[in-house]
Amino acid sequence: MEIKIAVIGLGYVGLPLAQLFATKYPVVGFDINSNRVEELQNGEDSTLEVDSDTLKSVLINNLSGQFTKGLFCTTSVDDVKDCNLYVVTVPTPVDKNNHPDLTPLIKASETIGSVLKKGDIVVYESTVYPGATEEDCVPILEKKSGLKFNKDFFVGYSPERINPGDKERTVEKIVKVTAGSTKEIGEKVDAIYKSVITAGTYLATSIKVAEAAKVIENSQRDINIAFVNELAKIFNRMGIDTQDVLAAAATKWNFLPFKPGLVGGHCIGVDPYYLAQKAQEYGYHPEIILAGRRMNDGMGEYVAKQVIKGMIKRNQNIKGSNVLVLGITFKENCPDIRNSKVIDVVNALKDYDVNVDVYDPLASSEETKHEYGIDILNGDTTTLKNQAYNAVVLAVAHNDFKTINIRQLLKKDGFVYDVKGVLENYDERL
């Protein structure tokens, strides 16, 4: 059959995938955010994942007539009703209690169910716990469409592996895991992805296997970072530089090169909770997974305390002091602020009555205000001139920060605290 693809959700995951599919297939990108759709149809991507020229090269202006390949972005469900492959790339966050929030996934399934036809395939890319696709999403598709699963329509799963901000390991260069609700559908889904993913694909034996593979990828990384975060706390008490220890240990061929830091974002900082909840539903309380999360969730407050200790060592007054935090996004060279643990550092410093400025040239001041209730400095470095800070905290390793003369921003007895361990000219580091 001729493939016409609908990508549901045009964020950090959906847009790069839609753009890639559009080089070979007709693609309709659907998103409920009208501002987002408008900017994309104008050839601009505020997430910085797809450059303007690349995006414009696949865009089409309207859906009138037939098109063999290209991308049209829309907020109208009517525009996706002629598609026969629906790819869901909406976020799967956790709530304030760290419980999985499937609301975006449920609403996306309801949207697709309203236009689902016989023979259609729905592929989920959103990170979930094992079983979510067939146990949570499929019943919604059946109810909304009136169709029967694995008779009238089929589903697949291909977990996203987007690495935001990475211009080297782009979507087509990362091996894609695929799966289908039947053997035939699995092979069909795999073939479609294989046609655009140059790195190749891996067809998993079942949807649950593919779901589990994705959620353990990030849980494994979370646990490894938690381990080195704990090492940083231990070595700090011993007066040993953690980065020097890791550099020495890395000379062994099988040592894993993880570094301490703040672990946020919409994957590593979230996915372990999805696996943990599902494990608990089966009567098993995961110890290592949740211990790693507790360690990493507490690192923002730890960093703040280390900065305060540094100020005390230098005989600075804490109350009313001025600290500059460089970066608010969850990772370097990326404007994504979702679940950023930098805000924990900021809030903990404020608890000590410290005046905190946050500078991030990539983050949106409007989004940051809405998400975290703080005002940030962005734009060029002129906003930082003539400031005298007691401490500057490098929280995110944006390339932009490499050109800043941080020393000029400090008071005479001020110091630089390097969370990321990337600065040459620092005073203290995690």
CSV table of C-alpha atoms in Angstrom, one decimal:
chain,number,residue,atom,x,y,z
A,1,MET,CA,0.0,0.0,0.0
A,2,GLU,CA,1.0,3.6,-0.5
A,3,ILE,CA,2.2,5.1,2.8
A,4,LYS,CA,0.9,8.5,4.0
A,5,ILE,CA,2.2,9.3,7.4
A,6,ALA,CA,0.8,11.5,10.2
A,7,VAL,CA,3.2,12.5,13.0
A,8,ILE,CA,1.3,13.5,16.1
A,9,GLY,CA,3.3,15.9,18.2
A,10,LEU,CA,5.9,18.2,16.6
A,11,GLY,CA,8.3,18.8,19.4
A,12,TYR,CA,11.9,17.7,19.9
A,13,VAL,CA,11.1,14.2,18.8
A,14,GLY,CA,8.3,14.6,16.3
A,15,LEU,CA,9.7,17.3,14.1
A,16,PRO,CA,13.1,15.7,13.2
A,17,LEU,CA,11.3,12.4,12.5
A,18,ALA,CA,8.6,14.2,10.4
A,19,GLN,CA,11.3,16.0,8.4
A,20,LEU,CA,13.1,12.8,7.8
A,21,PHE,CA,10.0,10.8,6.7
A,22,ALA,CA,9.1,13.7,4.5
A,23,THR,CA,12.2,13.2,2.3
A,24,LYS,CA,10.5,9.9,1.1
A,25,TYR,CA,6.8,10.0,2.0
A,26,PRO,CA,3.9,12.4,2.2
A,27,VAL,CA,3.8,13.5,5.8
A,28,VAL,CA,1.2,15.5,7.8
A,29,GLY,CA,2.6,16.9,11.0
A,30,PHE,CA,-0.1,17.5,13.7
A,31,ASP,CA,0.2,19.6,16.8
A,32,ILE,CA,-2.3,21.3,19.1
A,33,ASN,CA,0.0,24.3,19.6
A,34,SER,CA,-1.0,26.8,16.8
A,35,ASN,CA,2.0,29.0,17.4
A,36,ARG,CA,4.3,26.0,17.0
A,37,VAL,CA,2.6,25.0,13.7
A,38,GLU,CA,2.7,28.5,12.4
A,39,GLU,CA,6.5,28.8,13.0
A,40,LEU,CA,7.1,25.5,11.4
A,41,GLN,CA,5.1,26.3,8.3
A,42,ASN,CA,7.2,29.4,8.1
A,43,GLY,CA,10.3,27.3,8.1
A,44,GLU,CA,11.5,28.1,11.6
A,45,ASP,CA,12.1,25.7,14.5
A,46,SER,CA,12.5,27.2,18.0
A,47,THR,CA,13.8,23.9,19.4
A,48,LEU,CA,16.8,24.3,17.1
A,49,GLU,CA,16.6,20.6,16.2
A,50,VAL,CA,16.0,21.2,12.4
A,51,ASP,CA,17.7,24.1,10.7
A,52,SER,CA,15.7,26.4,8.6
A,53,ASP,CA,17.0,25.4,5.2
A,54,THR,CA,16.5,21.7,5.9
A,55,LEU,CA,12.9,22.3,7.1
A,56,LYS,CA,12.0,24.5,4.2
A,57,SER,CA,13.3,21.9,1.7
A,58,VAL,CA,10.5,19.5,2.7
A,59,LEU,CA,7.7,21.9,3.5
A,60,ILE,CA,4.6,22.1,1.3
A,61,ASN,CA,2.1,25.0,1.4
A,62,ASN,CA,-1.2,23.1,1.4
A,63,LEU,CA,-2.8,19.7,1.1
A,64,SER,CA,-4.7,20.4,-2.1
A,65,GLY,CA,-4.1,17.7,-4.7
A,66,GLN,CA,-1.7,14.6,-4.3
A,67,PHE,CA,1.8,14.9,-3.1
A,68,THR,CA,4.3,12.1,-3.2
A,69,LYS,CA,6.6,13.4,-0.4
A,70,GLY,CA,7.0,16.5,1.8
A,71,LEU,CA,5.7,17.9,5.1
A,72,PHE,CA,2.6,19.9,5.9
A,73,CYS,CA,2.0,21.0,9.5
A,74,THR,CA,-1.4,21.6,10.8
A,75,THR,CA,-3.7,21.8,13.9
A,76,SER,CA,-6.7,20.3,12.1
A,77,VAL,CA,-7.6,16.7,12.7
A,78,ASP,CA,-9.3,16.7,9.4
A,79,ASP,CA,-5.9,17.0,7.7
A,80,VAL,CA,-4.7,13.7,9.0
A,81,LYS,CA,-7.8,11.6,8.3
A,82,ASP,CA,-6.4,10.4,4.9
A,83,CYS,CA,-3.2,9.1,6.5
A,84,ASN,CA,-2.7,5.3,7.1
A,85,LEU,CA,0.3,5.3,9.4
A,86,TYR,CA,0.1,7.4,12.6
A,87,VAL,CA,3.2,8.0,14.5
A,88,VAL,CA,2.7,9.3,18.1
A,89,THR,CA,5.6,11.5,19.5
A,90,VAL,CA,4.0,13.3,22.4
A,91,PRO,CA,5.7,13.8,25.7
A,92,THR,CA,5.2,11.4,28.7
A,93,PRO,CA,6.0,13.4,31.8
A,94,VAL,CA,5.5,12.6,35.5
A,95,ASP,CA,3.3,14.6,37.9
A,96,LYS,CA,4.3,16.5,41.0
A,97,ASN,CA,4.4,13.2,42.9
A,98,ASN,CA,6.7,11.6,40.2
A,99,HIS,CA,3.8,9.3,39.0
A,100,PRO,CA,3.6,8.7,35.2
A,101,ASP,CA,1.2,11.1,33.5
A,102,LEU,CA,-0.2,9.5,30.3
A,103,THR,CA,-2.5,12.4,29.6
A,104,PRO,CA,-0.8,13.6,26.4
A,105,LEU,CA,-0.6,9.9,25.2
A,106,ILE,CA,-4.3,9.3,26.0
A,107,LYS,CA,-5.4,12.5,24.2
A,108,ALA,CA,-3.3,11.7,21.2
A,109,SER,CA,-4.9,8.2,21.1
A,110,GLU,CA,-8.3,9.8,21.2
A,111,THR,CA,-7.5,12.1,18.4
A,112,ILE,CA,-6.2,9.2,16.2
A,113,GLY,CA,-9.2,7.0,17.2
A,114,SER,CA,-11.5,9.6,15.8
A,115,VAL,CA,-10.1,9.2,12.3
A,116,LEU,CA,-8.8,5.6,12.4
A,117,LYS,CA,-9.8,3.4,9.4
A,118,LYS,CA,-9.6,-0.2,8.6
A,119,GLY,CA,-6.0,-1.2,7.7
A,120,ASP,CA,-4.4,1.7,9.5
A,121,ILE,CA,-1.3,1.3,11.7
A,122,VAL,CA,-0.5,3.4,14.8
A,123,VAL,CA,3.1,3.5,16.0
A,124,TYR,CA,4.0,4.9,19.4
A,125,GLU,CA,7.4,6.5,20.0
A,126,SER,CA,6.7,8.0,23.4
A,127,THR,CA,8.7,6.5,26.3
A,128,VAL,CA,6.4,4.4,28.5
A,129,TYR,CA,6.5,1.4,30.8
A,130,PRO,CA,6.2,-2.1,29.3
A,131,GLY,CA,2.6,-2.8,28.4
A,132,ALA,CA,1.4,0.8,28.0
A,133,THR,CA,0.8,0.6,24.2
A,134,GLU,CA,-1.4,-2.4,24.3
A,135,GLU,CA,-3.0,-2.0,27.7
A,136,ASP,CA,-3.5,1.8,27.9
A,137,CYS,CA,-3.6,3.1,24.3
A,138,VAL,CA,-5.2,0.3,22.3
A,139,PRO,CA,-8.5,0.3,24.3
A,140,ILE,CA,-8.8,4.0,23.6
A,141,LEU,CA,-8.2,3.5,19.9
A,142,GLU,CA,-10.9,0.7,19.8
A,143,LYS,CA,-13.4,2.8,21.8
A,144,LYS,CA,-13.1,5.9,19.7
A,145,SER,CA,-12.9,4.2,16.3
A,146,GLY,CA,-15.3,1.3,16.9
A,147,LEU,CA,-12.7,-0.9,15.2
A,148,LYS,CA,-11.1,-4.2,16.5
A,149,PHE,CA,-7.4,-4.4,17.4
A,150,ASN,CA,-5.3,-6.7,15.2
A,151,LYS,CA,-8.3,-7.3,12.9
A,152,ASP,CA,-9.3,-3.8,11.6
A,153,PHE,CA,-6.2,-1.8,12.7
A,154,PHE,CA,-2.7,-2.5,14.1
A,155,VAL,CA,-0.1,-0.9,16.3
A,156,GLY,CA,3.6,-0.7,16.5
A,157,TYR,CA,6.2,0.7,18.8
A,158,SER,CA,9.5,2.4,17.9
A,159,PRO,CA,11.0,4.2,20.9
A,160,GLU,CA,12.4,7.6,20.2
A,161,ARG,CA,16.2,8.0,20.5
A,162,ILE,CA,16.5,11.7,19.8
A,163,ASN,CA,19.4,13.4,21.6
A,164,PRO,CA,18.4,17.1,21.8
A,165,GLY,CA,21.1,19.5,20.8
A,166,ASP,CA,23.3,16.8,19.2
A,167,LYS,CA,24.1,17.7,15.6
A,168,GLU,CA,26.3,14.7,15.1
A,169,ARG,CA,24.0,11.8,16.2
A,170,THR,CA,20.9,12.9,14.4
A,171,VAL,CA,17.8,10.7,14.1
A,172,GLU,CA,18.8,8.9,10.9
A,173,LYS,CA,22.2,8.1,12.4
A,174,ILE,CA,20.9,6.2,15.4
A,175,VAL,CA,19.8,2.6,15.2
A,176,LYS,CA,16.0,2.4,15.6
A,177,VAL,CA,14.3,-0.3,17.6
A,178,THR,CA,10.9,-1.4,16.1
A,179,ALA,CA,8.1,-3.7,16.9
A,180,GLY,CA,4.6,-4.6,15.8
A,181,SER,CA,1.4,-6.1,17.2
A,182,THR,CA,1.7,-9.0,14.8
A,183,LYS,CA,4.8,-10.5,13.0
A,184,GLU,CA,3.7,-9.1,9.7
A,185,ILE,CA,3.0,-5.6,11.1
A,186,GLY,CA,6.4,-5.7,12.8
A,187,GLU,CA,8.1,-6.4,9.6
A,188,LYS,CA,6.1,-3.7,7.8
A,189,VAL,CA,6.9,-1.0,10.5
A,190,ASP,CA,10.5,-2.0,10.5
A,191,ALA,CA,10.7,-1.7,6.7
A,192,ILE,CA,9.3,1.8,6.7
A,193,TYR,CA,11.7,3.0,9.4
A,194,LYS,CA,14.6,1.2,7.6
A,195,SER,CA,13.9,3.2,4.5
A,196,VAL,CA,14.9,6.4,6.1
A,197,ILE,CA,17.2,5.4,9.1
A,198,THR,CA,20.7,5.0,7.6
A,199,ALA,CA,22.0,3.5,10.8
A,200,GLY,CA,19.6,0.6,10.4
A,201,THR,CA,16.9,-0.9,12.6
A,202,TYR,CA,16.4,-3.7,15.1
A,203,LEU,CA,13.1,-5.5,15.0
A,204,ALA,CA,12.2,-6.5,18.6
A,205,THR,CA,10.3,-9.7,19.3
A,206,SER,CA,7.3,-7.8,20.8
A,207,ILE,CA,6.0,-4.4,21.6
A,208,LYS,CA,6.6,-5.0,25.3
A,209,VAL,CA,10.2,-5.9,24.7
A,210,ALA,CA,10.7,-2.6,22.7
A,211,GLU,CA,9.0,-0.6,25.4
A,212,ALA,CA,11.2,-2.2,28.1
A,213,ALA,CA,14.4,-1.7,26.1
A,214,LYS,CA,13.7,2.0,25.9
A,215,VAL,CA,12.9,2.6,29.5
A,216,ILE,CA,16.0,0.7,30.7
A,217,GLU,CA,18.3,2.6,28.4
A,218,ASN,CA,17.7,5.8,30.4
A,219,SER,CA,17.3,4.1,33.7
A,220,GLN,CA,20.8,2.6,33.3
A,221,ARG,CA,22.3,5.9,32.5
A,222,ASP,CA,20.4,7.5,35.5
A,223,ILE,CA,21.9,4.9,37.8
A,224,ASN,CA,25.4,5.3,36.5
A,225,ILE,CA,25.3,9.1,37.0
A,226,ALA,CA,23.9,8.6,40.5
A,227,PHE,CA,26.9,6.4,41.3
A,228,VAL,CA,29.4,9.1,40.2
A,229,ASN,CA,27.3,11.7,42.0
A,230,GLU,CA,27.7,9.7,45.2
A,231,LEU,CA,31.4,9.4,44.5
A,232,ALA,CA,31.6,13.2,44.2
A,233,LYS,CA,30.0,13.6,47.6
A,234,ILE,CA,32.5,11.1,49.1
A,235,PHE,CA,35.6,12.5,47.5
A,236,ASN,CA,34.6,16.1,48.3
A,237,ARG,CA,34.7,15.1,52.0
A,238,MET,CA,38.1,13.6,51.5
A,239,GLY,CA,39.4,16.7,49.7
A,240,ILE,CA,40.0,14.7,46.4
A,241,ASP,CA,39.1,16.1,43.0
A,242,THR,CA,36.4,13.8,41.5
A,243,GLN,CA,37.2,14.7,37.9
A,244,ASP,CA,40.8,13.8,38.5
A,245,VAL,CA,39.8,10.4,39.9
A,246,LEU,CA,37.5,9.7,36.9
A,247,ALA,CA,40.3,10.7,34.5
A,248,ALA,CA,42.7,8.3,36.1
A,249,ALA,CA,40.1,5.5,36.2
A,250,ALA,CA,39.2,6.0,32.6
A,251,THR,CA,42.6,4.7,31.5
A,252,LYS,CA,41.2,1.2,32.0
A,253,TRP,CA,39.6,0.0,28.8
A,254,ASN,CA,36.2,-1.1,30.3
A,255,PHE,CA,35.7,1.8,32.7
A,256,LEU,CA,32.4,3.6,31.9
A,257,PRO,CA,33.0,7.4,31.4
A,258,PHE,CA,30.1,8.9,33.4
A,259,LYS,CA,30.5,12.3,35.1
A,260,PRO,CA,28.7,13.8,38.1
A,261,GLY,CA,26.0,16.5,37.5
A,262,LEU,CA,22.4,17.5,37.4
A,263,VAL,CA,20.1,14.9,35.8
A,264,GLY,CA,16.9,16.4,34.4
A,265,GLY,CA,15.2,16.5,31.1
A,266,HIS,CA,12.2,14.6,29.8
A,267,CYS,CA,14.0,11.2,29.5
A,268,ILE,CA,16.7,10.3,32.0
A,269,GLY,CA,15.1,12.3,34.8
A,270,VAL,CA,11.6,10.8,34.1
A,271,ASP,CA,11.8,7.3,32.6
A,272,PRO,CA,13.0,5.5,35.8
A,273,TYR,CA,9.7,6.4,37.5
A,274,TYR,CA,7.8,4.8,34.7
A,275,LEU,CA,9.6,1.5,35.1
A,276,ALA,CA,9.4,1.7,38.9
A,277,GLN,CA,5.7,2.2,39.0
A,278,LYS,CA,5.1,-0.8,36.7
A,279,ALA,CA,7.4,-2.9,38.8
A,280,GLN,CA,5.4,-2.0,41.9
A,281,GLU,CA,2.2,-3.0,40.2
A,282,TYR,CA,3.7,-6.5,39.9
A,283,GLY,CA,4.5,-6.5,43.6
A,284,TYR,CA,8.2,-5.7,43.3
A,285,HIS,CA,9.7,-2.6,44.9
A,286,PRO,CA,12.8,-1.5,42.9
A,287,GLU,CA,15.6,-0.5,45.2
A,288,ILE,CA,18.5,0.5,42.9
A,289,ILE,CA,16.4,2.4,40.4
A,290,LEU,CA,14.7,4.5,43.0
A,291,ALA,CA,17.9,5.0,45.0
A,292,GLY,CA,19.5,6.4,41.9
A,293,ARG,CA,16.6,8.8,41.4
A,294,ARG,CA,16.8,10.0,45.0
A,295,MET,CA,20.5,10.7,44.6
A,296,ASN,CA,20.1,12.6,41.4
A,297,ASP,CA,17.0,14.5,42.5
A,298,GLY,CA,18.9,15.8,45.5
A,299,MET,CA,21.9,17.1,43.5
A,300,GLY,CA,20.5,20.6,43.0
A,301,GLU,CA,20.3,21.2,46.7
A,302,TYR,CA,23.8,19.7,47.2
A,303,VAL,CA,25.3,22.0,44.6
A,304,ALA,CA,23.7,25.0,46.3
A,305,LYS,CA,25.1,24.0,49.6
A,306,GLN,CA,28.6,23.6,48.2
A,307,VAL,CA,28.4,27.1,46.8
A,308,ILE,CA,27.3,28.5,50.2
A,309,LYS,CA,30.2,26.6,51.8
A,310,GLY,CA,32.5,28.2,49.3
A,311,MET,CA,31.2,31.7,50.2
A,312,ILE,CA,31.7,31.0,53.9
A,313,LYS,CA,35.3,29.8,53.4
A,314,ARG,CA,35.9,33.2,51.8
A,315,ASN,CA,34.3,35.1,54.6
A,316,GLN,CA,31.5,36.4,52.5
A,317,ASN,CA,28.2,37.4,53.9
A,318,ILE,CA,25.5,35.0,52.7
A,319,LYS,CA,22.4,37.0,53.1
A,320,GLY,CA,22.0,39.5,50.3
A,321,SER,CA,25.0,38.1,48.4
A,322,ASN,CA,24.8,37.9,44.6
A,323,VAL,CA,25.2,34.7,42.6
A,324,LEU,CA,25.1,34.2,38.8
A,325,VAL,CA,23.9,30.9,37.5
A,326,LEU,CA,25.0,30.2,33.9
A,327,GLY,CA,22.3,28.1,32.2
A,328,ILE,CA,18.8,27.0,32.9
A,329,THR,CA,18.1,24.4,30.2
A,330,PHE,CA,18.3,20.7,31.1
A,331,LYS,CA,21.4,20.1,28.9
A,332,GLU,CA,24.0,22.0,26.9
A,333,ASN,CA,23.4,23.6,23.5
A,334,CYS,CA,19.7,23.0,23.7
A,335,PRO,CA,16.8,25.4,24.5
A,336,ASP,CA,14.7,22.8,26.3
A,337,ILE,CA,14.0,23.7,29.9
A,338,ARG,CA,11.6,20.8,30.7
A,339,ASN,CA,12.4,19.2,34.1
A,340,SER,CA,15.7,21.1,34.4
A,341,LYS,CA,17.3,20.5,37.7
A,342,VAL,CA,19.1,23.8,37.6
A,343,ILE,CA,16.0,25.3,39.1
A,344,ASP,CA,16.7,23.3,42.2
A,345,VAL,CA,20.0,25.0,42.5
A,346,VAL,CA,18.4,28.4,42.1
A,347,ASN,CA,15.6,27.8,44.6
A,348,ALA,CA,18.0,26.3,47.2
A,349,LEU,CA,20.3,29.4,46.9
A,350,LYS,CA,17.3,31.7,47.4
A,351,ASP,CA,16.4,29.8,50.6
A,352,TYR,CA,19.6,31.2,52.0
A,353,ASP,CA,18.4,34.8,51.0
A,354,VAL,CA,20.9,34.9,48.2
A,355,ASN,CA,20.1,37.1,45.2
A,356,VAL,CA,20.3,34.9,42.1
A,357,ASP,CA,20.6,35.9,38.5
A,358,VAL,CA,20.2,33.3,35.8
A,359,TYR,CA,21.7,33.8,32.3
A,360,ASP,CA,20.9,31.5,29.4
A,361,PRO,CA,21.1,32.8,25.8
A,362,LEU,CA,19.2,29.7,24.5
A,363,ALA,CA,16.3,29.5,26.8
A,364,SER,CA,13.0,31.4,26.3
A,365,SER,CA,12.4,33.9,29.0
A,366,GLU,CA,8.7,33.5,28.5
A,367,GLU,CA,8.8,29.7,28.9
A,368,THR,CA,11.1,29.9,31.9
A,369,LYS,CA,8.8,32.4,33.6
A,370,HIS,CA,5.8,30.2,32.9
A,371,GLU,CA,7.4,27.0,33.9
A,372,TYR,CA,9.4,28.1,36.9
A,373,GLY,CA,8.2,31.6,37.8
A,374,ILE,CA,11.6,33.2,37.5
A,375,ASP,CA,13.0,35.9,35.2
A,376,ILE,CA,16.2,35.1,33.4
A,377,LEU,CA,18.7,37.1,31.5
A,378,ASN,CA,19.2,36.1,27.9
A,379,GLY,CA,20.3,37.7,24.6
A,380,ASP,CA,24.0,38.7,24.4
A,381,THR,CA,26.4,39.2,27.3
A,382,THR,CA,25.8,42.9,27.6
A,383,THR,CA,23.1,42.1,30.1
A,384,LEU,CA,25.9,40.8,32.4
A,385,LYS,CA,28.3,43.8,32.2
A,386,ASN,CA,29.2,45.8,35.3
A,387,GLN,CA,27.9,43.0,37.6
A,388,ALA,CA,29.9,42.0,40.7
A,389,TYR,CA,29.0,38.5,41.9
A,390,ASN,CA,30.1,36.6,44.9
A,391,ALA,CA,30.0,33.4,42.9
A,392,VAL,CA,29.3,32.3,39.4
A,393,VAL,CA,27.9,28.8,38.9
A,394,LEU,CA,28.4,27.1,35.6
A,395,ALA,CA,25.3,24.8,35.6
A,396,VAL,CA,25.0,24.1,31.8
A,397,ALA,CA,27.9,23.7,29.4
A,398,HIS,CA,26.6,25.8,26.5
A,399,ASN,CA,29.2,26.6,23.9
A,400,ASP,CA,28.2,30.2,24.3
A,401,PHE,CA,29.7,30.3,27.8
A,402,LYS,CA,33.2,29.4,26.5
A,403,THR,CA,33.6,32.9,25.2
A,404,ILE,CA,32.6,34.7,28.4
A,405,ASN,CA,35.3,36.1,30.6
A,406,ILE,CA,33.7,34.8,33.8
A,407,ARG,CA,36.4,36.4,36.0
A,408,GLN,CA,35.3,39.8,35.0
A,409,LEU,CA,31.9,39.1,36.5
A,410,LEU,CA,33.3,38.4,40.0
A,411,LYS,CA,33.9,40.5,43.1
A,412,LYS,CA,37.5,40.5,44.3
A,413,ASP,CA,36.8,37.6,46.6
A,414,GLY,CA,34.4,35.9,44.3
A,415,PHE,CA,34.8,32.4,42.9
A,416,VAL,CA,33.7,30.1,40.0
A,417,TYR,CA,31.9,26.8,40.8
A,418,ASP,CA,32.0,24.4,37.8
A,419,VAL,CA,29.1,21.9,38.0
A,420,LYS,CA,29.9,20.4,34.6
A,421,GLY,CA,33.6,20.0,35.0
A,422,VAL,CA,34.4,21.7,31.7
A,423,LEU,CA,36.1,24.9,32.7
A,424,GLU,CA,39.9,25.4,32.8
A,425,ASN,CA,39.7,28.4,35.0
A,426,TYR,CA,37.6,27.4,37.9
A,427,ASP,CA,38.0,27.5,41.7
A,428,GLU,CA,35.7,24.7,42.8
A,429,ARG,CA,33.8,22.0,41.0
A,430,LEU,CA,31.4,19.1,41.5
